[in-house]
Structures are given as C-alpha cells and as structure tokens.
mmCIF file of C-alpha atoms in Angstrom:
data_model
loop_
_atom_site.group_PDB
_atom_site.id
_atom_site.type_symbol
_atom_site.label_atom_id
_atom_site.label_comp_id
_atom_site.label_asym_id
_atom_site.label_seq_id
_atom_site.Cartn_x
_atom_site.Cartn_y
_atom_site.Cartn_z
ATOM 1 C CA LEU B 1 37.735 74.876 120.306
ATOM 2 C CA LEU B 2 36.241 72.345 117.896
ATOM 3 C CA LEU B 3 39.285 72.743 115.625
ATOM 4 C CA LEU B 4 41.646 72.128 118.551
ATOM 5 C CA GLY B 5 39.671 69.048 119.591
ATOM 6 C CA VAL B 6 39.778 67.608 116.076
ATOM 7 C CA ALA B 7 43.529 68.261 115.928
ATOM 8 C CA MET B 8 44.074 66.415 119.206
ATOM 9 C CA VAL B 9 42.065 63.404 117.979
ATOM 10 C CA CYS B 10 44.046 63.356 114.726
ATOM 11 C CA GLY B 11 47.304 63.443 116.683
ATOM 12 C CA VAL B 12 46.283 60.471 118.803
ATOM 13 C CA LEU B 13 45.235 58.543 115.689
ATOM 14 C CA ALA B 14 48.555 59.362 114.008
ATOM 15 C CA ALA B 15 50.490 58.050 117.027
ATOM 16 C CA ALA B 16 48.403 54.858 116.993
ATOM 17 C CA ALA B 17 49.030 54.458 113.251
ATOM 18 C CA GLN B 18 52.764 54.776 113.817
ATOM 19 C CA ARG B 19 52.706 52.007 116.417
ATOM 20 C CA LEU B 20 50.646 49.851 114.073
ATOM 21 C CA LEU B 21 53.070 50.385 111.190
ATOM 22 C CA LEU B 22 56.088 49.555 113.350
ATOM 23 C CA GLY B 23 54.319 46.400 114.544
ATOM 24 C CA PRO B 24 56.298 43.769 116.448
ATOM 25 C CA ALA B 25 59.587 45.382 115.321
ATOM 26 C CA ALA B 26 59.102 48.106 117.923
ATOM 27 C CA ARG B 27 59.105 45.496 120.711
ATOM 28 C CA THR B 28 61.645 43.019 119.378
ATOM 29 C CA GLY B 29 64.192 45.458 117.966
ATOM 30 C CA GLY B 30 63.827 44.103 114.461
ATOM 31 C CA LEU B 31 63.349 47.374 112.590
ATOM 32 C CA PRO B 32 65.710 47.318 109.594
ATOM 33 C CA VAL B 33 68.498 49.861 109.385
ATOM 34 C CA PRO B 34 68.065 52.380 106.538
ATOM 35 C CA GLY B 35 70.181 51.855 103.450
ATOM 36 C CA PRO B 36 72.937 54.152 102.258
ATOM 37 C CA PRO B 37 71.927 57.761 101.593
ATOM 38 C CA ALA B 38 71.041 58.700 98.081
ATOM 39 C CA GLY B 39 73.759 60.196 95.955
ATOM 40 C CA PRO B 40 73.587 63.829 94.877
ATOM 41 C CA ARG B 41 71.820 64.632 91.663
ATOM 42 C CA PRO B 42 74.053 66.111 88.997
ATOM 43 C CA ARG B 43 74.092 69.893 89.106
ATOM 44 C CA TRP B 44 71.600 70.014 91.984
ATOM 45 C CA TRP B 45 73.229 73.207 93.207
ATOM 46 C CA LEU B 46 72.136 75.265 90.189
ATOM 47 C CA VAL B 47 68.697 76.143 91.602
ATOM 48 C CA PRO B 48 69.828 77.247 95.108
ATOM 49 C CA ALA B 49 72.858 79.013 93.644
ATOM 50 C CA ALA B 50 70.714 80.998 91.203
ATOM 51 C CA ALA B 51 68.083 81.887 93.823
ATOM 52 C CA GLY B 52 70.730 82.794 96.399
ATOM 53 C CA ALA B 53 72.694 84.911 93.918
ATOM 54 C CA VAL B 54 69.636 86.943 92.878
ATOM 55 C CA LEU B 55 68.504 87.385 96.491
ATOM 56 C CA LEU B 56 71.984 88.374 97.646
ATOM 57 C CA ALA B 57 72.315 90.836 94.753
ATOM 58 C CA MET B 58 69.002 92.477 95.680
ATOM 59 C CA ILE B 59 69.966 92.781 99.344
ATOM 60 C CA ALA B 60 73.505 93.994 98.643
ATOM 61 C CA ALA B 61 72.318 96.604 96.139
ATOM 62 C CA GLY B 62 69.662 97.868 98.546
ATOM 63 C CA LEU B 63 72.021 98.194 101.510
ATOM 64 C CA PHE B 64 73.911 101.024 99.793
ATOM 65 C CA ARG B 65 70.737 103.104 99.383
ATOM 66 C CA ASP B 66 68.690 105.173 101.812
ATOM 67 C CA PRO B 67 65.454 103.347 102.718
ATOM 68 C CA TYR B 68 63.788 106.310 104.459
ATOM 69 C CA ALA B 69 64.437 109.302 102.196
ATOM 70 C CA SER B 70 61.464 110.428 100.082
ATOM 71 C CA ALA B 71 63.720 111.602 97.267
ATOM 72 C CA HIS B 72 61.661 110.379 94.327
ATOM 73 C CA ALA B 73 58.318 111.017 92.760
ATOM 74 C CA ARG B 74 55.327 109.225 94.225
ATOM 75 C CA LEU B 75 55.020 105.712 92.719
ATOM 76 C CA GLN B 76 57.817 106.449 90.249
ATOM 77 C CA SER B 77 58.222 103.656 87.723
ATOM 78 C CA PRO B 78 61.401 101.534 87.607
ATOM 79 C CA SER B 79 64.438 102.866 85.746
ATOM 80 C CA TRP B 80 68.200 102.285 85.619
ATOM 81 C CA SER B 81 68.706 104.567 88.635
ATOM 82 C CA LEU B 82 65.649 103.146 90.419
ATOM 83 C CA PRO B 83 65.512 99.410 89.557
ATOM 84 C CA LEU B 84 62.391 98.568 91.597
ATOM 85 C CA GLY B 85 60.711 101.968 91.448
ATOM 86 C CA ALA B 86 59.424 104.038 94.339
ATOM 87 C CA ASP B 87 56.582 103.485 96.791
ATOM 88 C CA ALA B 88 53.651 105.749 97.612
ATOM 89 C CA ALA B 89 55.887 107.931 99.782
ATOM 90 C CA GLY B 90 58.603 108.315 97.125
ATOM 91 C CA ARG B 91 61.048 105.962 98.860
ATOM 92 C CA ASP B 92 63.351 103.577 97.008
ATOM 93 C CA VAL B 93 61.747 100.100 97.031
ATOM 94 C CA LEU B 94 65.087 98.354 96.396
ATOM 95 C CA ALA B 95 66.619 100.124 99.396
ATOM 96 C CA ARG B 96 63.731 99.113 101.609
ATOM 97 C CA VAL B 97 63.893 95.491 100.435
ATOM 98 C CA GLY B 98 67.640 95.338 101.133
ATOM 99 C CA HIS B 99 67.422 96.908 104.594
ATOM 100 C CA GLY B 100 64.337 94.849 105.457
ATOM 101 C CA ALA B 101 66.162 91.555 104.912
ATOM 102 C CA LEU B 102 67.633 91.672 108.428
ATOM 103 C CA ASP B 103 64.243 92.463 109.948
ATOM 104 C CA THR B 104 62.513 89.621 108.098
ATOM 105 C CA LEU B 105 65.075 86.876 107.417
ATOM 106 C CA GLY B 106 67.202 87.496 110.515
ATOM 107 C CA LEU B 107 64.157 87.409 112.766
ATOM 108 C CA ALA B 108 62.788 84.340 110.954
ATOM 109 C CA LEU B 109 66.093 82.500 111.432
ATOM 110 C CA CYS B 110 66.068 83.288 115.161
ATOM 111 C CA VAL B 111 62.498 81.983 115.400
ATOM 112 C CA VAL B 112 63.492 78.783 113.532
ATOM 113 C CA ILE B 113 66.360 78.133 115.958
ATOM 114 C CA ALA B 114 64.104 78.745 118.976
ATOM 115 C CA CYS B 115 61.433 76.416 117.536
ATOM 116 C CA LEU B 116 64.047 73.703 116.902
ATOM 117 C CA VAL B 117 65.336 73.874 120.494
ATOM 118 C CA VAL B 118 61.845 73.836 122.006
ATOM 119 C CA GLY B 119 60.705 71.089 119.631
ATOM 120 C CA LEU B 120 63.658 68.896 120.584
ATOM 121 C CA ALA B 121 63.071 69.409 124.310
ATOM 122 C CA VAL B 122 59.333 68.705 124.138
ATOM 123 C CA GLY B 123 59.547 65.885 121.591
ATOM 124 C CA LEU B 124 62.100 63.942 123.611
ATOM 125 C CA ALA B 125 60.013 64.244 126.784
ATOM 126 C CA GLY B 126 57.743 61.317 125.945
ATOM 127 C CA ALA B 127 54.172 60.474 125.013
ATOM 128 C CA TRP B 128 52.634 63.008 127.431
ATOM 129 C CA SER B 129 53.404 65.800 124.966
ATOM 130 C CA THR B 130 51.044 64.451 122.256
ATOM 131 C CA GLY B 131 48.017 66.462 123.407
ATOM 132 C CA PRO B 132 49.706 69.859 123.858
ATOM 133 C CA VAL B 133 51.654 69.407 120.616
ATOM 134 C CA GLU B 134 48.562 68.708 118.513
ATOM 135 C CA VAL B 135 46.548 71.496 120.131
ATOM 136 C CA THR B 136 49.356 73.978 119.537
ATOM 137 C CA ASN B 137 49.854 72.712 115.992
ATOM 138 C CA ALA B 138 46.235 73.532 115.179
ATOM 139 C CA ALA B 139 46.436 77.123 116.422
ATOM 140 C CA PRO B 140 47.003 79.545 113.503
ATOM 141 C CA PRO B 141 49.848 82.060 113.896
ATOM 142 C CA ILE B 142 47.489 84.966 113.233
ATOM 143 C CA THR B 143 45.316 84.068 116.244
ATOM 144 C CA ALA B 144 48.394 83.637 118.419
ATOM 145 C CA GLY B 145 49.726 86.948 117.091
ATOM 146 C CA ILE B 146 46.561 88.788 118.105
ATOM 147 C CA LEU B 147 46.675 87.292 121.612
ATOM 148 C CA VAL B 148 50.399 87.920 122.133
ATOM 149 C CA VAL B 149 50.339 91.437 120.688
ATOM 150 C CA ALA B 150 47.398 92.276 122.932
ATOM 151 C CA VAL B 151 49.652 91.498 125.900
ATOM 152 C CA ALA B 152 53.166 92.338 124.693
ATOM 153 C CA GLY B 153 52.375 95.190 122.291
ATOM 154 C CA PRO B 154 52.934 95.481 118.539
ATOM 155 C CA PRO B 155 56.748 95.539 118.201
ATOM 156 C CA ALA B 156 58.632 92.838 116.313
ATOM 157 C CA THR B 157 59.350 90.881 119.499
ATOM 158 C CA GLY B 158 55.630 90.280 119.978
ATOM 159 C CA ALA B 159 55.279 88.942 116.431
ATOM 160 C CA ALA B 160 58.339 86.692 116.867
ATOM 161 C CA ILE B 161 56.994 85.308 120.152
ATOM 162 C CA ALA B 162 53.598 84.679 118.553
ATOM 163 C CA VAL B 163 55.048 82.801 115.571
ATOM 164 C CA ALA B 164 57.449 80.801 117.755
ATOM 165 C CA ALA B 165 54.607 79.916 120.156
ATOM 166 C CA VAL B 166 52.887 77.796 117.484
ATOM 167 C CA ASN B 167 55.655 76.737 115.091
ATOM 168 C CA TRP B 168 57.572 74.550 117.548
ATOM 169 C CA ALA B 169 54.742 71.993 117.544
ATOM 170 C CA PRO B 170 55.458 70.323 114.136
ATOM 171 C CA LEU B 171 59.119 69.925 115.073
ATOM 172 C CA ALA B 172 58.128 68.441 118.437
ATOM 173 C CA ALA B 173 55.779 65.966 116.738
ATOM 174 C CA HIS B 174 58.546 64.971 114.323
ATOM 175 C CA THR B 175 60.999 64.612 117.217
ATOM 176 C CA ALA B 176 58.582 62.431 119.178
ATOM 177 C CA ALA B 177 58.127 60.058 116.220
ATOM 178 C CA LEU B 178 61.797 59.536 115.348
ATOM 179 C CA PRO B 179 63.170 58.161 118.684
ATOM 180 C CA ALA B 180 60.611 55.319 118.668
ATOM 181 C CA GLU B 181 61.837 54.228 115.247
ATOM 182 C CA THR B 182 65.509 54.658 116.122
ATOM 183 C CA ALA B 183 65.166 52.791 119.419
ATOM 184 C CA ALA B 184 63.615 49.795 117.607
ATOM 185 C CA ARG B 185 66.757 49.144 115.557
ATOM 186 C CA PRO B 186 69.001 46.251 116.590
ATOM 187 C CA TYR B 187 72.170 48.258 117.160
ATOM 188 C CA VAL B 188 70.299 50.484 119.630
ATOM 189 C CA ARG B 189 68.452 47.676 121.438
ATOM 190 C CA VAL B 190 71.711 45.901 122.175
ATOM 191 C CA LEU B 191 73.308 48.919 123.894
ATOM 192 C CA PRO B 192 71.620 48.367 127.336
ATOM 193 C CA LEU B 193 72.926 44.795 127.312
ATOM 194 C CA MET B 194 76.437 46.230 126.958
ATOM 195 C CA GLY B 195 75.952 48.413 130.047
ATOM 196 C CA THR B 196 75.222 51.717 128.290
ATOM 197 C CA GLY B 197 72.963 54.044 130.293
ATOM 198 C CA ARG B 198 69.740 55.563 128.995
ATOM 199 C CA ALA B 199 71.082 59.111 128.980
ATOM 200 C CA ARG B 200 74.163 58.075 127.003
ATOM 201 C CA ILE B 201 72.022 56.153 124.496
ATOM 202 C CA LEU B 202 69.740 59.151 124.036
ATOM 203 C CA LEU B 203 72.461 61.792 123.697
ATOM 204 C CA GLY B 204 75.133 59.689 122.006
ATOM 205 C CA THR B 205 73.149 57.481 119.631
ATOM 206 C CA VAL B 206 69.502 58.490 119.216
ATOM 207 C CA LEU B 207 69.926 62.264 119.092
ATOM 208 C CA PRO B 208 72.720 62.293 116.449
ATOM 209 C CA ALA B 209 70.661 59.893 114.302
ATOM 210 C CA LEU B 210 67.646 62.220 114.167
ATOM 211 C CA LEU B 211 69.307 65.647 114.350
ATOM 212 C CA GLY B 212 70.010 65.864 110.613
ATOM 213 C CA ASP B 213 66.369 65.210 109.663
ATOM 214 C CA LEU B 214 65.134 67.725 112.224
ATOM 215 C CA VAL B 215 67.501 70.463 111.033
ATOM 216 C CA ARG B 216 66.335 69.936 107.443
ATOM 217 C CA HIS B 217 62.727 70.064 108.644
ATOM 218 C CA ALA B 218 63.439 73.315 110.500
ATOM 219 C CA MET B 219 65.042 74.867 107.414
ATOM 220 C CA LEU B 220 61.993 73.855 105.377
ATOM 221 C CA ARG B 221 59.882 75.882 107.790
ATOM 222 C CA LEU B 222 62.000 79.026 107.347
ATOM 223 C CA PRO B 223 59.975 80.400 104.386
ATOM 224 C CA GLY B 224 56.688 79.729 106.182
ATOM 225 C CA ILE B 225 57.899 81.490 109.307
ATOM 226 C CA ALA B 226 59.124 84.439 107.236
ATOM 227 C CA LEU B 227 55.698 84.581 105.569
ATOM 228 C CA ALA B 228 53.976 84.405 108.973
ATOM 229 C CA LEU B 229 56.063 87.311 110.254
ATOM 230 C CA ALA B 230 55.318 89.217 107.064
ATOM 231 C CA ALA B 231 51.590 88.458 107.469
ATOM 232 C CA LEU B 232 51.600 89.825 111.020
ATOM 233 C CA GLY B 233 53.433 92.895 109.765
ATOM 234 C CA PHE B 234 50.892 93.181 106.944
ATOM 235 C CA LEU B 235 48.088 93.224 109.545
ATOM 236 C CA GLY B 236 49.892 95.792 111.696
ATOM 237 C CA LEU B 237 50.732 93.258 114.422
ATOM 238 C CA GLY B 238 54.494 93.250 113.811
ATOM 239 C CA GLN B 239 56.909 96.059 113.165
ATOM 240 C CA GLN B 240 55.448 99.508 112.710
ATOM 241 C CA PRO B 241 56.088 102.089 109.949
ATOM 242 C CA PRO B 242 58.477 103.344 108.705
ATOM 243 C CA ALA B 243 60.429 100.091 109.306
ATOM 244 C CA PRO B 244 61.353 98.387 105.989
ATOM 245 C CA GLU B 245 60.045 94.961 106.998
ATOM 246 C CA TRP B 246 58.830 92.958 103.986
ATOM 247 C CA GLY B 247 55.331 92.466 105.377
ATOM 248 C CA LEU B 248 54.985 96.188 105.887
ATOM 249 C CA LEU B 249 56.218 96.799 102.342
ATOM 250 C CA LEU B 250 53.471 94.528 101.032
ATOM 251 C CA ALA B 251 50.879 96.243 103.233
ATOM 252 C CA GLU B 252 51.971 99.688 102.071
ATOM 253 C CA GLY B 253 51.947 98.780 98.372
ATOM 254 C CA ILE B 254 48.895 96.517 98.154
ATOM 255 C CA GLY B 255 46.569 99.474 97.595
ATOM 256 C CA TYR B 256 48.483 100.503 94.485
ATOM 257 C CA VAL B 257 49.068 97.055 92.978
ATOM 258 C CA GLU B 258 46.964 97.790 89.886
ATOM 259 C CA ARG B 259 48.550 101.103 88.926
ATOM 260 C CA ALA B 260 52.045 100.478 90.380
ATOM 261 C CA PRO B 261 52.726 96.721 90.738
ATOM 262 C CA TRP B 262 56.421 97.375 91.345
ATOM 263 C CA ALA B 263 55.496 98.599 94.831
ATOM 264 C CA VAL B 264 54.888 94.969 95.889
ATOM 265 C CA LEU B 265 57.012 93.172 93.295
ATOM 266 C CA GLY B 266 60.271 93.681 95.242
ATOM 267 C CA PRO B 267 59.240 92.200 98.629
ATOM 268 C CA ALA B 268 57.154 89.469 96.957
ATOM 269 C CA THR B 269 60.130 88.416 94.802
ATOM 270 C CA ALA B 270 62.404 88.379 97.859
ATOM 271 C CA LEU B 271 59.990 86.098 99.738
ATOM 272 C CA VAL B 272 59.693 83.745 96.748
ATOM 273 C CA LEU B 273 63.480 83.551 96.352
ATOM 274 C CA THR B 274 63.827 82.817 100.069
ATOM 275 C CA SER B 275 61.373 79.924 99.738
ATOM 276 C CA ILE B 276 63.184 78.475 96.712
ATOM 277 C CA LEU B 277 66.554 78.765 98.443
ATOM 278 C CA ALA B 278 65.426 77.129 101.693
ATOM 279 C CA VAL B 279 63.544 74.254 100.037
ATOM 280 C CA SER B 280 66.305 73.432 97.535
ATOM 281 C CA LEU B 281 69.051 73.543 100.175
ATOM 282 C CA SER B 282 67.118 71.428 102.673
ATOM 283 C CA GLY B 283 66.767 68.710 100.048
ATOM 284 C CA GLY B 284 70.554 68.507 99.821
ATOM 285 C CA GLY B 285 70.387 67.511 96.163
ATOM 286 C CA HIS B 286 69.762 63.859 97.012
ATOM 287 C CA GLY B 287 68.079 61.770 94.372
ATOM 288 C CA ARG B 288 68.305 58.093 93.612
ATOM 289 C CA PRO B 289 70.778 55.950 95.519
ATOM 290 C CA PRO B 290 74.031 55.466 93.621
ATOM 291 C CA ARG B 291 74.355 52.235 91.718
ATOM 292 C CA ARG B 292 77.043 49.995 93.040
ATOM 293 C CA PRO B 293 79.508 48.679 90.484
ATOM 294 C CA GLN B 294 79.310 44.984 89.803
ATOM 295 C CA ALA B 295 82.444 42.897 89.695
ATOM 296 C CA ALA B 296 82.704 39.484 88.128
ATOM 297 C CA ALA B 297 83.663 36.536 90.291
ATOM 298 C CA PRO B 298 87.128 35.084 89.856
ATOM 299 C CA ALA B 299 87.256 32.617 86.998
ATOM 300 C CA SER B 300 87.413 28.933 87.897
ATOM 301 C CA PRO B 301 90.206 26.692 86.600
ATOM 302 C CA ALA B 302 87.742 25.318 84.059
ATOM 303 C CA GLY B 303 86.949 28.807 82.891
ATOM 304 C CA ARG B 304 90.608 29.717 82.569
ATOM 305 C CA SER B 305 91.320 26.570 80.571
ATOM 306 C CA ALA B 306 88.337 27.247 78.336
ATOM 307 C CA ALA B 307 89.549 30.798 77.781
ATOM 308 C CA GLY B 308 92.977 29.456 76.875
ATOM 309 C CA THR B 309 91.523 27.084 74.274
ATOM 310 C CA GLY B 310 89.140 29.715 72.892
ATOM 311 C CA THR B 311 85.938 27.856 73.885
ATOM 312 C CA ALA B 312 83.094 29.464 75.822
ATOM 313 C CA ALA B 313 82.555 28.537 79.445
ATOM 314 C CA ALA B 314 79.608 29.017 81.786
ATOM 315 C CA PRO B 315 79.886 31.754 84.470
ATOM 316 C CA ALA B 316 81.661 30.551 87.565
ATOM 317 C CA GLY B 317 79.071 31.985 89.913
ATOM 318 C CA PRO B 318 76.772 34.934 90.662
ATOM 319 C CA LEU B 319 78.102 38.464 90.317
ATOM 320 C CA LEU B 320 79.483 40.009 93.465
ATOM 321 C CA ARG B 321 78.047 43.360 94.502
#
C-alpha cells in the first residue's frame, strides 16, 4: 500500500511538472510545432534483419519437429541432428522452442494490442485517470498474476489477463500527456474558431498525431510483456506442462543449468532475439535530421559583371536554405 501511495504522489508530481514545462504555451496555443522527422540512419535495418532472421530460422526449424516425444537421451548434448540438445525428459529443445513461439509471442502480441486499446481509452478520458493509472502502474505483474490466477485458475488466459491488467497503465499515462501538448499547438487551437467540433478535433487531428508514438511505445513493451508471461509460466502461474511455452522451458531447465546449459539456452536466446527485434524496429532507424542542401542566392548584376571581368565580388546576400 505504501508503494502504491508513493506511485500516486509521483504521478501527480509528474503531471504538475508537465504543466510547468509547457508554461503559458499551454494556455495561449504557442507551443512550437516539431521539426521534420529525422532521416534514417544508413543500414539501420541490419540489426533487426539479423535478429529476425535468426529467430525465424529457430522457429521454422522447430516447427517441423515433435515437441512432445521423448525420443532422445536425457539431457543429450547438442549435435547436428539435435542442434539445441534435449531436456531432462529427452525432448527436442529446438522443437519446443519453435512450437512455443505461438504460445509466448502470439499471446504477448495479443496482450500488447489489448493494452494499447485500453491505454488509449483511459488516457483520452481526462485528468481523472491520473490516480488509477499511477496505482496500476506500480502494481507488479507477479502480484497481479497471483491474484488473477487465484480467481481464474492457472491456464494461459489467467496469465494474459494478469499481465494486461497492469501493463495498460504506462500507455494510458503516455496517452494522457500527449493530447495536452498537441492541443497547445497553434494549428489545433485555431480549429474551434473555424467551427470544428471537439470530437472531430480529437479523432481527426489529435489522435492521428499521437498514434504513431503510442504504437512504437506499445511495440517497445512487447519484450517486457513476453518476459512477464514467461515469468508467470516459470512460477507455474501460466501454462502448465507439457506445453512448450518459453517460461516453462526455462523453469524445466533451470535445475540443470550447470551440467546442461543448453536446456535453457534455446528459450533464453529466443527471448533475447525478440527484445532486440522489437527495440530496433520501434526505433525506425531514425537518427539525426537530414541536412538540407544550401543553394546560393542569384548573383546581382554587379556580381555578374565582376565575374565577366574576372574580378572577385562580395556575396550578393545570405545563403538560402
């Protein structure tokens, strides 16, 4: 309860700091419009392409194998026929990683979409949502998972509900902060004077301006949500054995990590590659803004005459951007 109270106080202070930073621009509509987006860095796609290719190769190779058959020796070491070795039950780790991708990544993507929708709805509702958002943001997913699973049972739906119940709050806080900044810009403040209604301003101008940032924020949370689902599975609060969910794979192999590290290497590598892929793609490869070419001003008659006689002349004026 003390943690939730501190989180609520911090949320109120953050909202007050935002108003202080906006200053009179929030009331007068003088907030400057952002400049042009930064240009893409050269070869920015190499990192997400490499991570996505390795992850896709692992999943595709595992889908053609049986994830439940105990056809190998217990904790068999990796080989050409068994690239990631076998677990304590003699099952193919690569097969279980490939088949567990849908259980982990598919469920995490559904949770991200649900959190984005709820965050948008709550964040656009107004200042009354500050308290509930900050209190929910301070609640750890593990605590929510224990409470939800105690009511809904241990299947994957209970874990997904528990993770979604707390992960919508950061998106709602982000959503609540962006409309105040967007509404303080001159081109938005002038719309009511032109007869545009509030609903049309919100849905036609404000929402499209902030949707891109919110989607990137939601994609940045995909690895964390996947890890939260895996953590609940690791604690036995998510899917139950023998499901090939990545959290369960880590839970099953953690006891043998010293003598057979390949039992956890497969799911751990898949989670790391998922994080690299999501973070690099959400950045969009944007770096520094592109430099605009500079063009010289047209030469004056004096400059042209000086050029014709071969004598130097002073610049006619400042460079045009």
